[in-house]
Short mmCIF file of C-alpha atoms in Angstrom, two decimals:
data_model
loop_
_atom_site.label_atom_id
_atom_site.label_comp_id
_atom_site.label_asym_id
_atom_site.label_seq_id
_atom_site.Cartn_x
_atom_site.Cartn_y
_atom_site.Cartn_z
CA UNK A 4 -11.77 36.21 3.06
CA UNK A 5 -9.59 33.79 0.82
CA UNK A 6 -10.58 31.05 -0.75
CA UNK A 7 -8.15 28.04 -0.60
CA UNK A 8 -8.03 24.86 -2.83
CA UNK A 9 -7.09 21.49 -0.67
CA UNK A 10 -5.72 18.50 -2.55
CA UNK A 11 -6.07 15.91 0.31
CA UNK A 12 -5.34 11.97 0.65
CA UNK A 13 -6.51 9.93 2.93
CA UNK A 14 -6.38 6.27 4.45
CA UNK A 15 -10.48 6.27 5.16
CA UNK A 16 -10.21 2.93 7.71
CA UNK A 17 -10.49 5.63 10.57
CA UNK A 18 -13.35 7.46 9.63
CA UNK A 19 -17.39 6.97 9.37
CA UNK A 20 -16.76 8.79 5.79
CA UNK A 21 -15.61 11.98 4.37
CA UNK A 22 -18.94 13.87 5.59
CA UNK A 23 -19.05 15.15 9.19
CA UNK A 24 -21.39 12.44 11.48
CA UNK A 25 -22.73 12.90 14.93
CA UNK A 26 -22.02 9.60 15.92
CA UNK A 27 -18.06 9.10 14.59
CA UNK A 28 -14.87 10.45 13.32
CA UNK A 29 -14.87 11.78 9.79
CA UNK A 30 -12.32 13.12 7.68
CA UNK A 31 -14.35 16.56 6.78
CA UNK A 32 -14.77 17.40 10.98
CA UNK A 33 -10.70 16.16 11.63
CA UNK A 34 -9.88 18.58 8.50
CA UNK A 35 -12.51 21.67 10.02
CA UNK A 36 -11.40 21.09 14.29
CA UNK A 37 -7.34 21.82 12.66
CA UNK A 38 -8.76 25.16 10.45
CA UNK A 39 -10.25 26.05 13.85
CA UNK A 40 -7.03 25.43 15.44
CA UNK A 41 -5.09 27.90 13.27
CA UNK A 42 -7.64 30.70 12.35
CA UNK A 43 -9.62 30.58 15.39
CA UNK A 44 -12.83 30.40 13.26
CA UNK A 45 -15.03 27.55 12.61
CA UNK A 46 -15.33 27.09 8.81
CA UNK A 47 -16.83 24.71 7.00
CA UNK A 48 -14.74 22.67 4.65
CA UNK A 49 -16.12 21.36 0.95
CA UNK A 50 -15.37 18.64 -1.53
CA UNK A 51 -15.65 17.26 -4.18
CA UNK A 52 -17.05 14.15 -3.35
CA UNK A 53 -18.52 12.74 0.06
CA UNK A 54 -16.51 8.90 0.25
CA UNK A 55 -18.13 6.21 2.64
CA UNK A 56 -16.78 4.87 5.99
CA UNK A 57 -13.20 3.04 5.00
CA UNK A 58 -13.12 4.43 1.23
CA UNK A 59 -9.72 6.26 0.75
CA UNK A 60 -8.68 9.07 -1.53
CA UNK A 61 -5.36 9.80 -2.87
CA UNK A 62 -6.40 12.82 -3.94
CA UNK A 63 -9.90 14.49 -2.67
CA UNK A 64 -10.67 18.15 -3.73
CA UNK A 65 -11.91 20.65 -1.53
CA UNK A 66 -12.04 24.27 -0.61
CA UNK A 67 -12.36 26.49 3.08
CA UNK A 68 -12.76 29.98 3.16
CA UNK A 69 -10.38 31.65 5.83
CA UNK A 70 -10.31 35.18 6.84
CA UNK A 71 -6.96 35.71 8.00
CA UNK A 72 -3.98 36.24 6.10
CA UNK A 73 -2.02 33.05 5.96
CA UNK A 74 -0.06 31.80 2.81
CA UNK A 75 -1.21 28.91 0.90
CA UNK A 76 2.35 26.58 1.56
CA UNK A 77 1.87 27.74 6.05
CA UNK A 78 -2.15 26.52 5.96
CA UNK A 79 -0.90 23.67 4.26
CA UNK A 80 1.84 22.89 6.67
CA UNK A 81 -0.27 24.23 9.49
CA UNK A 82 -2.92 21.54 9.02
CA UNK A 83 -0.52 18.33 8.31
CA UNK A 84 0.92 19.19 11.82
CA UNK A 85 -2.53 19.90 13.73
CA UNK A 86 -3.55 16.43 11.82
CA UNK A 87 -1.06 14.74 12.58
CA UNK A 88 -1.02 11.07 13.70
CA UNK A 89 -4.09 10.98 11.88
CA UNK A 90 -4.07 9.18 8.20
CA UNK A 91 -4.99 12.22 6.43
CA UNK A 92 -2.94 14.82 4.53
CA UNK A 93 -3.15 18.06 3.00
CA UNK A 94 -1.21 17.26 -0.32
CA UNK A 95 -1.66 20.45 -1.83
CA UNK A 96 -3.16 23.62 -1.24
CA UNK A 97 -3.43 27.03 -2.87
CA UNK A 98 -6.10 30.04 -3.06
CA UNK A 99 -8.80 29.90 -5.83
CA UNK A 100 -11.40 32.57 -6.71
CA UNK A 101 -13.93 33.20 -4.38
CA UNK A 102 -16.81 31.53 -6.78
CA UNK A 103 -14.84 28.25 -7.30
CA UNK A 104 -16.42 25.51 -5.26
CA UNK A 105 -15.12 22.15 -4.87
CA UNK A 106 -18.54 20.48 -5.35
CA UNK A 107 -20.42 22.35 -7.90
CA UNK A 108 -17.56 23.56 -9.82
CA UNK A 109 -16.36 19.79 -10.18
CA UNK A 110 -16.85 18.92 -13.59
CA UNK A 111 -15.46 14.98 -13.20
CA UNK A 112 -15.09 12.31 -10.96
CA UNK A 113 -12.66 9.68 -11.43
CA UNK A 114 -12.50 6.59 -8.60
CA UNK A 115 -10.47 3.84 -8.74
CA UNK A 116 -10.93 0.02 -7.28
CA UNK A 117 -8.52 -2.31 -6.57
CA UNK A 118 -9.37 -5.98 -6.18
CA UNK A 119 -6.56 -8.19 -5.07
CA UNK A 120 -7.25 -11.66 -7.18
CA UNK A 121 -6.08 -14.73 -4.89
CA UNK A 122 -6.88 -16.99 -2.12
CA UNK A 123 -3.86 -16.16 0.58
CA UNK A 124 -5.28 -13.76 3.38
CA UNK A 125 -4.15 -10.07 2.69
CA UNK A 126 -1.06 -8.71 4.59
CA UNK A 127 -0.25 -5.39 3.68
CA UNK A 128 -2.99 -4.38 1.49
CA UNK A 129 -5.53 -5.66 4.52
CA UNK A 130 -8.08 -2.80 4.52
CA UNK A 131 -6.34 -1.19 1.03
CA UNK A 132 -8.37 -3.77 -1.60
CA UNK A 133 -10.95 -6.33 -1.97
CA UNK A 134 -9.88 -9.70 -1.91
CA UNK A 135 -11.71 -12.66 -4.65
CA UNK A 136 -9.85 -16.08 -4.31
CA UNK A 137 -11.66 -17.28 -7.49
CA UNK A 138 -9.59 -16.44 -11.01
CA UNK A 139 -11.31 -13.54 -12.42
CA UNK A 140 -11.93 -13.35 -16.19
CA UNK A 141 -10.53 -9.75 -16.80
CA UNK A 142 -11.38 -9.82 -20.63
CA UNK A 143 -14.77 -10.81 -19.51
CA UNK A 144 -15.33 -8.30 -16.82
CA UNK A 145 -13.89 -4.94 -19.05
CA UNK A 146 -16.36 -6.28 -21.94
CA UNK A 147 -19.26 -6.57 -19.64
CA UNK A 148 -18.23 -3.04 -18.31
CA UNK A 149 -18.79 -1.18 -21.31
CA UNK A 150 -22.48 -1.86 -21.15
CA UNK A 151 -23.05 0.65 -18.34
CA UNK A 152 -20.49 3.24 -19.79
CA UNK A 153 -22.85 5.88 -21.11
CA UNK A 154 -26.00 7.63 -20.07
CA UNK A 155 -28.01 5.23 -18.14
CA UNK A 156 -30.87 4.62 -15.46
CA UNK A 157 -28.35 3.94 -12.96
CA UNK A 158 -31.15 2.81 -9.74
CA UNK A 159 -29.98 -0.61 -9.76
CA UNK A 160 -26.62 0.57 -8.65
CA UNK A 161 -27.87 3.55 -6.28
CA UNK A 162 -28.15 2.97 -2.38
CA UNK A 163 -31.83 3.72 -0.46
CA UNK A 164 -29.82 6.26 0.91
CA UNK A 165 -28.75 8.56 -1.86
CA UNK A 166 -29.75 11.91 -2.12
CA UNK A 167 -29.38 12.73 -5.81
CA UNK A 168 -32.50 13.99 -7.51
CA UNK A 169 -32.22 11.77 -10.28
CA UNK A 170 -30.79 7.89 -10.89
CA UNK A 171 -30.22 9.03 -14.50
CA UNK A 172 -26.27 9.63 -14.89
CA UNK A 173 -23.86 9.16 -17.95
CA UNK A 174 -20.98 6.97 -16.90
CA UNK A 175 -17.77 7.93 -19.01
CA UNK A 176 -15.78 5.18 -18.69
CA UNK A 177 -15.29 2.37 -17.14
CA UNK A 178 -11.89 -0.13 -17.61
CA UNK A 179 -10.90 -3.14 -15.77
CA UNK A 180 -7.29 -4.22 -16.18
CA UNK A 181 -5.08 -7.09 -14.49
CA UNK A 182 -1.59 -6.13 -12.88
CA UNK A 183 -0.53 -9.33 -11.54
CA UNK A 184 -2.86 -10.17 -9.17
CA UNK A 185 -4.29 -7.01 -8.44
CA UNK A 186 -7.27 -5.87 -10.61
CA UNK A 187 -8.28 -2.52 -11.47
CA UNK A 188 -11.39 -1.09 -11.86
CA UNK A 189 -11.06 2.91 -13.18
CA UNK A 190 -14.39 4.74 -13.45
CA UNK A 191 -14.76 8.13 -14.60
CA UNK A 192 -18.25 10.53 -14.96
CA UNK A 193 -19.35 14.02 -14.17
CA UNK A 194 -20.59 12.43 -10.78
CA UNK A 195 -21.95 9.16 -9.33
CA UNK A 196 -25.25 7.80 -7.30
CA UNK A 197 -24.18 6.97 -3.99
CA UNK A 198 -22.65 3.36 -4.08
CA UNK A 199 -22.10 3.49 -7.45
CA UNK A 200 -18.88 2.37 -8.00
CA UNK A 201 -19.04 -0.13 -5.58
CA UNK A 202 -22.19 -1.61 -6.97
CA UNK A 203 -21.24 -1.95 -10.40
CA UNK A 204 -18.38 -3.57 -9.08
CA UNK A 205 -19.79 -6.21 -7.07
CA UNK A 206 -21.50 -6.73 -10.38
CA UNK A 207 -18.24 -6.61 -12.73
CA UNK A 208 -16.76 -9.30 -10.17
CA UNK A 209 -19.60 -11.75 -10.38
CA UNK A 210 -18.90 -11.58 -14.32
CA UNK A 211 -15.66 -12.42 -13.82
CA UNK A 212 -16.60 -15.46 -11.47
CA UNK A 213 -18.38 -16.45 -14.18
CA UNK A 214 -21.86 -16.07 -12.53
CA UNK A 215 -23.12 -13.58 -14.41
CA UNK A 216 -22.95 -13.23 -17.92
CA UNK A 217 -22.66 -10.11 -19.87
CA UNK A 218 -26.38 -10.25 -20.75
CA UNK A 219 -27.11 -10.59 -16.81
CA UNK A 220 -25.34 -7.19 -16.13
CA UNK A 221 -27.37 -5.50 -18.81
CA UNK A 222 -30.79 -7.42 -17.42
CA UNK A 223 -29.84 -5.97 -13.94
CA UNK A 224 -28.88 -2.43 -15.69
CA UNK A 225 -32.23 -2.50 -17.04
CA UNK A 226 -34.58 -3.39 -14.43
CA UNK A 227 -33.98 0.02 -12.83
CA UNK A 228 -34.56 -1.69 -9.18
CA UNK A 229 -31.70 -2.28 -6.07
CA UNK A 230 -33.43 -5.37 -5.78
CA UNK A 231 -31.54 -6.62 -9.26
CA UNK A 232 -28.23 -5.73 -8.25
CA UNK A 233 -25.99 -8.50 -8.02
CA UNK A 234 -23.10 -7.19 -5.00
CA UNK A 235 -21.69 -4.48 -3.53
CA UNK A 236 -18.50 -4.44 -3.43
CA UNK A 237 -16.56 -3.67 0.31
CA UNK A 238 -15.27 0.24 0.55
CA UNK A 239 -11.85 -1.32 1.15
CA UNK A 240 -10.74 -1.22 -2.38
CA UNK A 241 -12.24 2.54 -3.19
CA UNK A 242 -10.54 5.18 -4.16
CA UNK A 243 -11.36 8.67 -4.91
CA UNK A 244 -8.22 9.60 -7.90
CA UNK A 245 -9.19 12.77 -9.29
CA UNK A 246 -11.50 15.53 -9.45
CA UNK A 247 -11.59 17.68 -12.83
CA UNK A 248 -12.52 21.44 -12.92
CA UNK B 9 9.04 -36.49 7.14
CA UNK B 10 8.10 -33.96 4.27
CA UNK B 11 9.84 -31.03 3.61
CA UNK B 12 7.66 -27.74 2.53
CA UNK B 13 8.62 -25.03 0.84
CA UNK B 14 6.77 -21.55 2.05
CA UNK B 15 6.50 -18.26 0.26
CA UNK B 16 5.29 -15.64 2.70
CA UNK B 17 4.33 -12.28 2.69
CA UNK B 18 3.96 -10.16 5.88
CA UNK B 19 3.72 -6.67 7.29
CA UNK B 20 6.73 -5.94 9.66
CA UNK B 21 5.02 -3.46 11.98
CA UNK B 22 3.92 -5.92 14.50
CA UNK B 23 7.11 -7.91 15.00
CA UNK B 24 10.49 -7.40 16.22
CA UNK B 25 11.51 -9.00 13.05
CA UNK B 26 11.27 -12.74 11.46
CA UNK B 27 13.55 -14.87 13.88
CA UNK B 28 12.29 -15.40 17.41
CA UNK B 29 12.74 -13.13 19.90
CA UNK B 30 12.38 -14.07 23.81
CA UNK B 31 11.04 -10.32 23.92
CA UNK B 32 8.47 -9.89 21.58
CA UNK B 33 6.67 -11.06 18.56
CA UNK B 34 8.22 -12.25 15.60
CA UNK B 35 7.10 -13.65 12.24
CA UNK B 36 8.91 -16.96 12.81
CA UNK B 37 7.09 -17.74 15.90
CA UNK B 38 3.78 -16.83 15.03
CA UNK B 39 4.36 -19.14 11.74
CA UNK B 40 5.90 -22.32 14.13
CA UNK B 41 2.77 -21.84 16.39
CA UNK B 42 0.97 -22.17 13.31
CA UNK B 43 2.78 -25.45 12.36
CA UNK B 44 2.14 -26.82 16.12
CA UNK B 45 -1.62 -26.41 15.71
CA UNK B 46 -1.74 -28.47 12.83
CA UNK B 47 0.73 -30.86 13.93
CA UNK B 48 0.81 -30.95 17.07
CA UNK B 49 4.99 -30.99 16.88
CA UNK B 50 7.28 -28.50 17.31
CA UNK B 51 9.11 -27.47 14.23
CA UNK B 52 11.37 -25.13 13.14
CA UNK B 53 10.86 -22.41 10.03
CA UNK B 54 13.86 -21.30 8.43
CA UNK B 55 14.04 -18.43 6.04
CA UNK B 56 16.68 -17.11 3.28
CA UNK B 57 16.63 -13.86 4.94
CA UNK B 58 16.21 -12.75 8.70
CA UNK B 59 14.70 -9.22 8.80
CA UNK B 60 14.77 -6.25 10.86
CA UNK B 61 11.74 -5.26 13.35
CA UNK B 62 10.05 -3.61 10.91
CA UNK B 63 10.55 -4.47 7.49
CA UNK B 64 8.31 -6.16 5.13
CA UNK B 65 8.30 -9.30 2.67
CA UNK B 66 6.54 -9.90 -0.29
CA UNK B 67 7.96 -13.21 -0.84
CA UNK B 68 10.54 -14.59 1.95
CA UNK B 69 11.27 -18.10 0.90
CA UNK B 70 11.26 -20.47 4.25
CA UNK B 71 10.76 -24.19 4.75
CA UNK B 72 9.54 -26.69 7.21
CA UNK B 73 9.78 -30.41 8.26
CA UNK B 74 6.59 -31.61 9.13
CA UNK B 75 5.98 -35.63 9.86
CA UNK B 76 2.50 -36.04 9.16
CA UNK B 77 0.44 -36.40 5.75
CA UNK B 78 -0.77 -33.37 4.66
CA UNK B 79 -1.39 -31.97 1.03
CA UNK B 80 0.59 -28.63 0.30
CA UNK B 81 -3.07 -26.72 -0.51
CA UNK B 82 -4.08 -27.88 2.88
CA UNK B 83 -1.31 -27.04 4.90
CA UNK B 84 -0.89 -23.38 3.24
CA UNK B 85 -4.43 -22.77 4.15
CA UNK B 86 -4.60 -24.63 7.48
CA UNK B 87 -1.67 -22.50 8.34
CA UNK B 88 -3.29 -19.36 6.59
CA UNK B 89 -6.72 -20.17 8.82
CA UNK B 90 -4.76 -20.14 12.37
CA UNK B 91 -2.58 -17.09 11.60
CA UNK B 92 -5.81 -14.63 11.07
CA UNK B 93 -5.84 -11.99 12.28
CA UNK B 94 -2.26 -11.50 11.76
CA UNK B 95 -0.55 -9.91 8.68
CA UNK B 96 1.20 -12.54 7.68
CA UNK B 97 0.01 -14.92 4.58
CA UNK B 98 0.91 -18.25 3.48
CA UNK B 99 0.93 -17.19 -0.87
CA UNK B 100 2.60 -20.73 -1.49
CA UNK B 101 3.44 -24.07 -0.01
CA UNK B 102 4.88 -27.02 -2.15
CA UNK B 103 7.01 -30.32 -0.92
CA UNK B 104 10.72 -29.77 -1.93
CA UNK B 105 13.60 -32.70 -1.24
CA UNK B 106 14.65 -33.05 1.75
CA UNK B 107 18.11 -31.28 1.14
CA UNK B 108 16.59 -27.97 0.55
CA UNK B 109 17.32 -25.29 2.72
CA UNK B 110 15.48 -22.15 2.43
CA UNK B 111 18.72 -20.39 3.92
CA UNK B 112 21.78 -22.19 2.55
CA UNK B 113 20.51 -23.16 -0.67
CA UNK B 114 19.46 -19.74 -1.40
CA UNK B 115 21.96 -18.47 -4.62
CA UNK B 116 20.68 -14.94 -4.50
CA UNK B 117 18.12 -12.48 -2.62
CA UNK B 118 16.58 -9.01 -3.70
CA UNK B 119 15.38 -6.36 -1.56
CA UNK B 120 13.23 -2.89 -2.52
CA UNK B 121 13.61 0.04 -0.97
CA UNK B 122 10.32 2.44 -1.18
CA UNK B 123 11.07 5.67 -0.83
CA UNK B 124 8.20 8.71 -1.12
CA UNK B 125 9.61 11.53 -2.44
CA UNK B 126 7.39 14.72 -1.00
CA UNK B 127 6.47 17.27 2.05
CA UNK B 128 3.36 16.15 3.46
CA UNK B 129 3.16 12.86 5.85
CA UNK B 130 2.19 9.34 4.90
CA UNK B 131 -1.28 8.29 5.10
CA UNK B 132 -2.41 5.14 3.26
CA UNK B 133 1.91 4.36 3.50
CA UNK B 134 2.62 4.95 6.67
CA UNK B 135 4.86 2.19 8.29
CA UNK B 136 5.56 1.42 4.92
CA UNK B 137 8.02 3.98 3.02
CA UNK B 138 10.38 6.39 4.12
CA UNK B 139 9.37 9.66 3.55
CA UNK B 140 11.92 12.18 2.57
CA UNK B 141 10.80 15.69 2.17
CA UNK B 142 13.08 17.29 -0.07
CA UNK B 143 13.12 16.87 -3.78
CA UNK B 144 15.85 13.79 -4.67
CA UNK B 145 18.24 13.66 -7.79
CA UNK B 146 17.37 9.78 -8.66
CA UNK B 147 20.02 10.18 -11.66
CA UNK B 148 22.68 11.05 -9.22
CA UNK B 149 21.44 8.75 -6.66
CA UNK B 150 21.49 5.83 -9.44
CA UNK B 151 25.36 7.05 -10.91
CA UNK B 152 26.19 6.66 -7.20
CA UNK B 153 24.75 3.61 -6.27
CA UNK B 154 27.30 2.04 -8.93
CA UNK B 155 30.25 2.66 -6.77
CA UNK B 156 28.75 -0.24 -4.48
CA UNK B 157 28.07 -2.72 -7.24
CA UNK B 158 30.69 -5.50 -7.26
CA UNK B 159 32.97 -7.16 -4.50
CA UNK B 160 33.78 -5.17 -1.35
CA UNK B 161 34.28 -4.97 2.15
CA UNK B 162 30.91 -3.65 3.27
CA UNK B 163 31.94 -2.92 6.98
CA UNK B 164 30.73 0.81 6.49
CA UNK B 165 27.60 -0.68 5.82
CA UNK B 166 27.22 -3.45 8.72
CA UNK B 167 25.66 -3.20 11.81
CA UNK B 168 27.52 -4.05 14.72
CA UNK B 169 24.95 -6.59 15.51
CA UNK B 170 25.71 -8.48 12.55
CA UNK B 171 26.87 -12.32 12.68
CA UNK B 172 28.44 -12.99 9.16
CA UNK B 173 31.84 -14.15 9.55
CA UNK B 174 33.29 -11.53 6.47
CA UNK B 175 32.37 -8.27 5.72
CA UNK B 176 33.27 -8.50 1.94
CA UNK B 177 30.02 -9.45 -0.25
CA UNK B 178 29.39 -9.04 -3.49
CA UNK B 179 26.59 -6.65 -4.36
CA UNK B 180 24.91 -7.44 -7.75
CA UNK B 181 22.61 -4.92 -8.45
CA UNK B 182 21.97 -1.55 -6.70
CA UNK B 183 19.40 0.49 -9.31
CA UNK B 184 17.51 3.54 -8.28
CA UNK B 185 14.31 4.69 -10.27
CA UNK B 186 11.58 6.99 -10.05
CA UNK B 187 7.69 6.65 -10.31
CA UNK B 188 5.81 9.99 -10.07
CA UNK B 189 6.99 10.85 -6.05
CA UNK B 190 8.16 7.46 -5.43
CA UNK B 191 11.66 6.48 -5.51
CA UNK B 192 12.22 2.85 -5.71
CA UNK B 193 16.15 1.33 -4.89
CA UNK B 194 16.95 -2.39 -5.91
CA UNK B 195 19.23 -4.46 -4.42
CA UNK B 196 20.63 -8.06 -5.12
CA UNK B 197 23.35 -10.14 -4.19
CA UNK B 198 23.99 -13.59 -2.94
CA UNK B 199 23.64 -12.52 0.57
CA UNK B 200 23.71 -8.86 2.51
CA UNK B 201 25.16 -8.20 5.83
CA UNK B 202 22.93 -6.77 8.81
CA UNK B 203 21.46 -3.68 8.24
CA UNK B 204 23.61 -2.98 4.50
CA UNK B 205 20.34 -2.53 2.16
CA UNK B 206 19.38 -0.11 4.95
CA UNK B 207 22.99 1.25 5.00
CA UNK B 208 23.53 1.91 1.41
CA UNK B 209 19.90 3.07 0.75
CA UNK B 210 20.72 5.65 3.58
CA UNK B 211 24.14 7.34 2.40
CA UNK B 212 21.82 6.99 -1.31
CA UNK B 213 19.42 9.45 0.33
CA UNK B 214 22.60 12.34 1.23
CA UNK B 215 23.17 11.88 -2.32
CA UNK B 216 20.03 12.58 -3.29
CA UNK B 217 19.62 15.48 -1.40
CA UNK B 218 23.26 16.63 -2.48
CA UNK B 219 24.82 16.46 1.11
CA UNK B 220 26.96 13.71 -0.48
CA UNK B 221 28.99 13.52 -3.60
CA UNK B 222 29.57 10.05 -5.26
CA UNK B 223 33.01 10.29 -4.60
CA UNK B 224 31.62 11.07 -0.89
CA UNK B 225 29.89 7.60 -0.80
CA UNK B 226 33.16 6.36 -2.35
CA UNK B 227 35.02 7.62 0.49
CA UNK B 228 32.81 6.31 3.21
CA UNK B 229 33.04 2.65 1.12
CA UNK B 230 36.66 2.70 1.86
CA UNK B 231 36.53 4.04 5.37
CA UNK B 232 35.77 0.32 6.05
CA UNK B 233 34.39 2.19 9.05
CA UNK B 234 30.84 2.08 10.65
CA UNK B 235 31.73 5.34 12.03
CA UNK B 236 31.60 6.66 8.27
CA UNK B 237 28.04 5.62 7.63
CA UNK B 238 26.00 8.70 6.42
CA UNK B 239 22.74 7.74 8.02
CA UNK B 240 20.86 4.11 8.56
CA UNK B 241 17.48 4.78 6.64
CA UNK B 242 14.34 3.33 8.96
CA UNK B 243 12.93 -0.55 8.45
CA UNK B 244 9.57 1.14 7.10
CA UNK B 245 10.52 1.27 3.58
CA UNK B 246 12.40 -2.07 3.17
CA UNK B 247 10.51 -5.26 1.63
CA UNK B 248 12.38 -8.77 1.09
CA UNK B 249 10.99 -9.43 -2.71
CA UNK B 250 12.56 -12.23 -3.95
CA UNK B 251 15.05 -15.49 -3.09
CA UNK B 252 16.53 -17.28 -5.60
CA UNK B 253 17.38 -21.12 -5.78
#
C-alpha cells in the first residue's frame, strides 16, 4: 500500500460539494470512480477540507491509499485523463508516509473570497465571484475584520448543519483588499465551522455597505447565536488556497 | 438622434464572434436585439475591433445611434436587464458627438494573450487560456517578440479571411511576462490584421518551447508567407482589453 498526496483544483459549479452525496455529483466520488478505474480497487479519497456545492479550490489537499505499484507523475496523469471533461484536476501528486492524512495532519486552512464590486452583470467571472453593485468601503471592511481574527465563539457564523464539536475556533487572519473592482477577502486558521468564511463575509460586506458598523459585527460576534448573523455570502466567490502541514 | 458610447465585456464561448453571423450567435446581434427592445428601432452597434468565435473582451469600445430620450445609466442597464442570461455586460454607456466612431476613430487597440504554463488541464480556465504543457522560456519568448515590434508586412501573420486592404501594420508593443504558471503576451498597435495577435502569439509559443529560434520567427516575418506561420494559437486565450481614442 502507498500513500499518495493529491494537490487538486477545481471549478465546484458542477458538484453538490467536495464530500461524496447520494443525491448528486461531487468532486470526492468523480476523484474515487477514476482511482477505481486505474487500480481496480475502490478507495476512499481524503482532504483537507470538505467545500460546499459551487465553492472552488485552486488547490485542495488530499491523500488515497493504492495498492498497486504505479508512480506518482502516471496516477497523476492517469486520473486527469479518466477525469477528463470534468472541471477538476489533479495538480500535483506524490507519495507521503503512510501516517500522513490530509485531514488530521492539516495544520492550516487558508480560503480566499472574491467579491466583484460593481453594478454591470458578470460575464466571465459569472459563477467565479460575488457580485455587490454598491461601493464597498474596503478600509472599513479590513478594520471591522480584525475583530473576529483571534480565538473566538464563532456560533454566529456556524451553519445548523456543522458537525464540529465545538463553535470555539481561533481565526488567524483575516484581510480584505481592493484590486480594481474585485475585492478580496483572505482568511487563514487551523480550521473553520462550516460556513464560516462565507458568513463572516456576508457580514464584512454589509460593513462595507455601510449597514453595519464595526461595533455591529462585534455585537453579532458576541451574541453567540445564527440568529445575529447578518449574511451569508453565495459559494460563488469561495476558494479553498492552501492547506499547511 | 444620440450617439452612445458602450464599453462591453463578454465571454466568447457562446458566439461565433462579435459581428453578425447569418449562422449563429454573435455578440453584435444579441447587443442590437437589446437596442430594439428598448427602442423599438433597428440599430446598428459598431465596435473598434471584430473578434474571432471565441475570444473574449474586457472592454470592446462600440457605439450606437438611438432616436429616443434615454439617460446613459438607463440605457446601460435597460440593455444590461434584456441581455441576462447572456455573458455579455454593458460596464459603461455615455453620449459621445455624433462624429464618433467606435471603429474609425479608434487611434490604438490592445489585446492579452493568457497563456497557462503547466501539465494538467484547465478547470476554473477552461475556454479561457491556452494551455501549453511544457515549461516556456518567457525571456526568450519576450527577446523574440521584439523582432515584430515596428512597421511590417504582417502577411505571415494574416488569415486568409482577412479584409484589410494592406498587410503592413505597425505593431507597437508585443511584451511577454510571467505570473507564477501564467504567461501573459501584450499586444498594441493602431489596428491588427485577422487572426495576427493569434498568429504572432502562436510562432511566440515554438519559441518558448525552443522549436523556434528568434532568428526562426525572423525568417517566417520575411517569408511574407502564410504558408510560414508556425502555428495559429486557439481564440480561448485572447481578450480585447483596451481601445484608445
Amino acid at each position: 500500500m502507498t500513500r499518495f498526496r493529491l494537490t487538486i483544483e477545481y471549478d465546484g459549479r458542477p458538484y453538490m460539494g467536495w464530500q461524496r452525496q447520494s443525491h448528486g455529483p461531487s468532486v470526492q466520488q468523480a476523484i474515487e470512480e477514476a482511482a477505481l478505474r486505474i487500480t481496480g480497487a475502490q478507495a476512499t479519497v481524503y482532504a483537507a477540507g470538505r467545500t460546499d456545492a459551487g465553492v472552488h479550490a485552486l488547490a485542495m489537499a488530499a491523500h488515497v491509499d493504492i495498492d498497486r505499484e504505479i508512480a506518482p507523475f502516471r496516477l497523476r496523469e492517469g486520473l486527469n485523463a479518466l477525469l477528463r471533461p470534468q472541471p477538476i484536476a489533479i495538480l500535483d501528486c506524490e507519495t507521503v508516509a503512510d501516517d500522513w492524512h490530509a485531514r488530521f495532519s492539516c495544520l492550516g486552512r487558508a480560503y480566499l473570497y472574491r467579491i466583484v464590486n460593481r453594478r454591470p452583470p458578470l460575464t466571465l467571472d459569472e459563477g467565479k465571484a460575488w457580485r455587490i453593485p454598491r461601493a464597498l468601503d474596503v478600509a472599513a471592511m479590513h478594520a471591522a475584520a480584525q475583530r473576529l481574527v483571534g480565538r473566538h465563539d464563532f456560533t454566529t457564523f456556524r451553519s445548523v448543519h456543522c458537525q464540529s464539536a465545538s463553535p470555539i475556533k481561533t481565526l488567524d487572519r483575516l484581510d480584505v483588499r481592493r484590486e480594481g473592482d474585485v475585492v478580496l477577502v483572505e482568511a487563514a486558521a487551523r480550521s473553520f465551522l462550516h460556513h464560516q468564511v462565507r458568513s463572516m463575509v456576508g457580514c464584512l460586506a454589509f460593513v462595507g455597505q455601510g449597514k453595519w458598523s464595526a461595533a455591529d459585527l462585534q455585537a453579532a460576534l458576541d451574541a453567540q447565536d445564527r440568529a445575529a448573523l447578518g449574511f451569508n455570502a453565495p459559494p460563488d466567490g469561495l476558494y479553498f488556497v492552501e492547506a499547511l502541514y
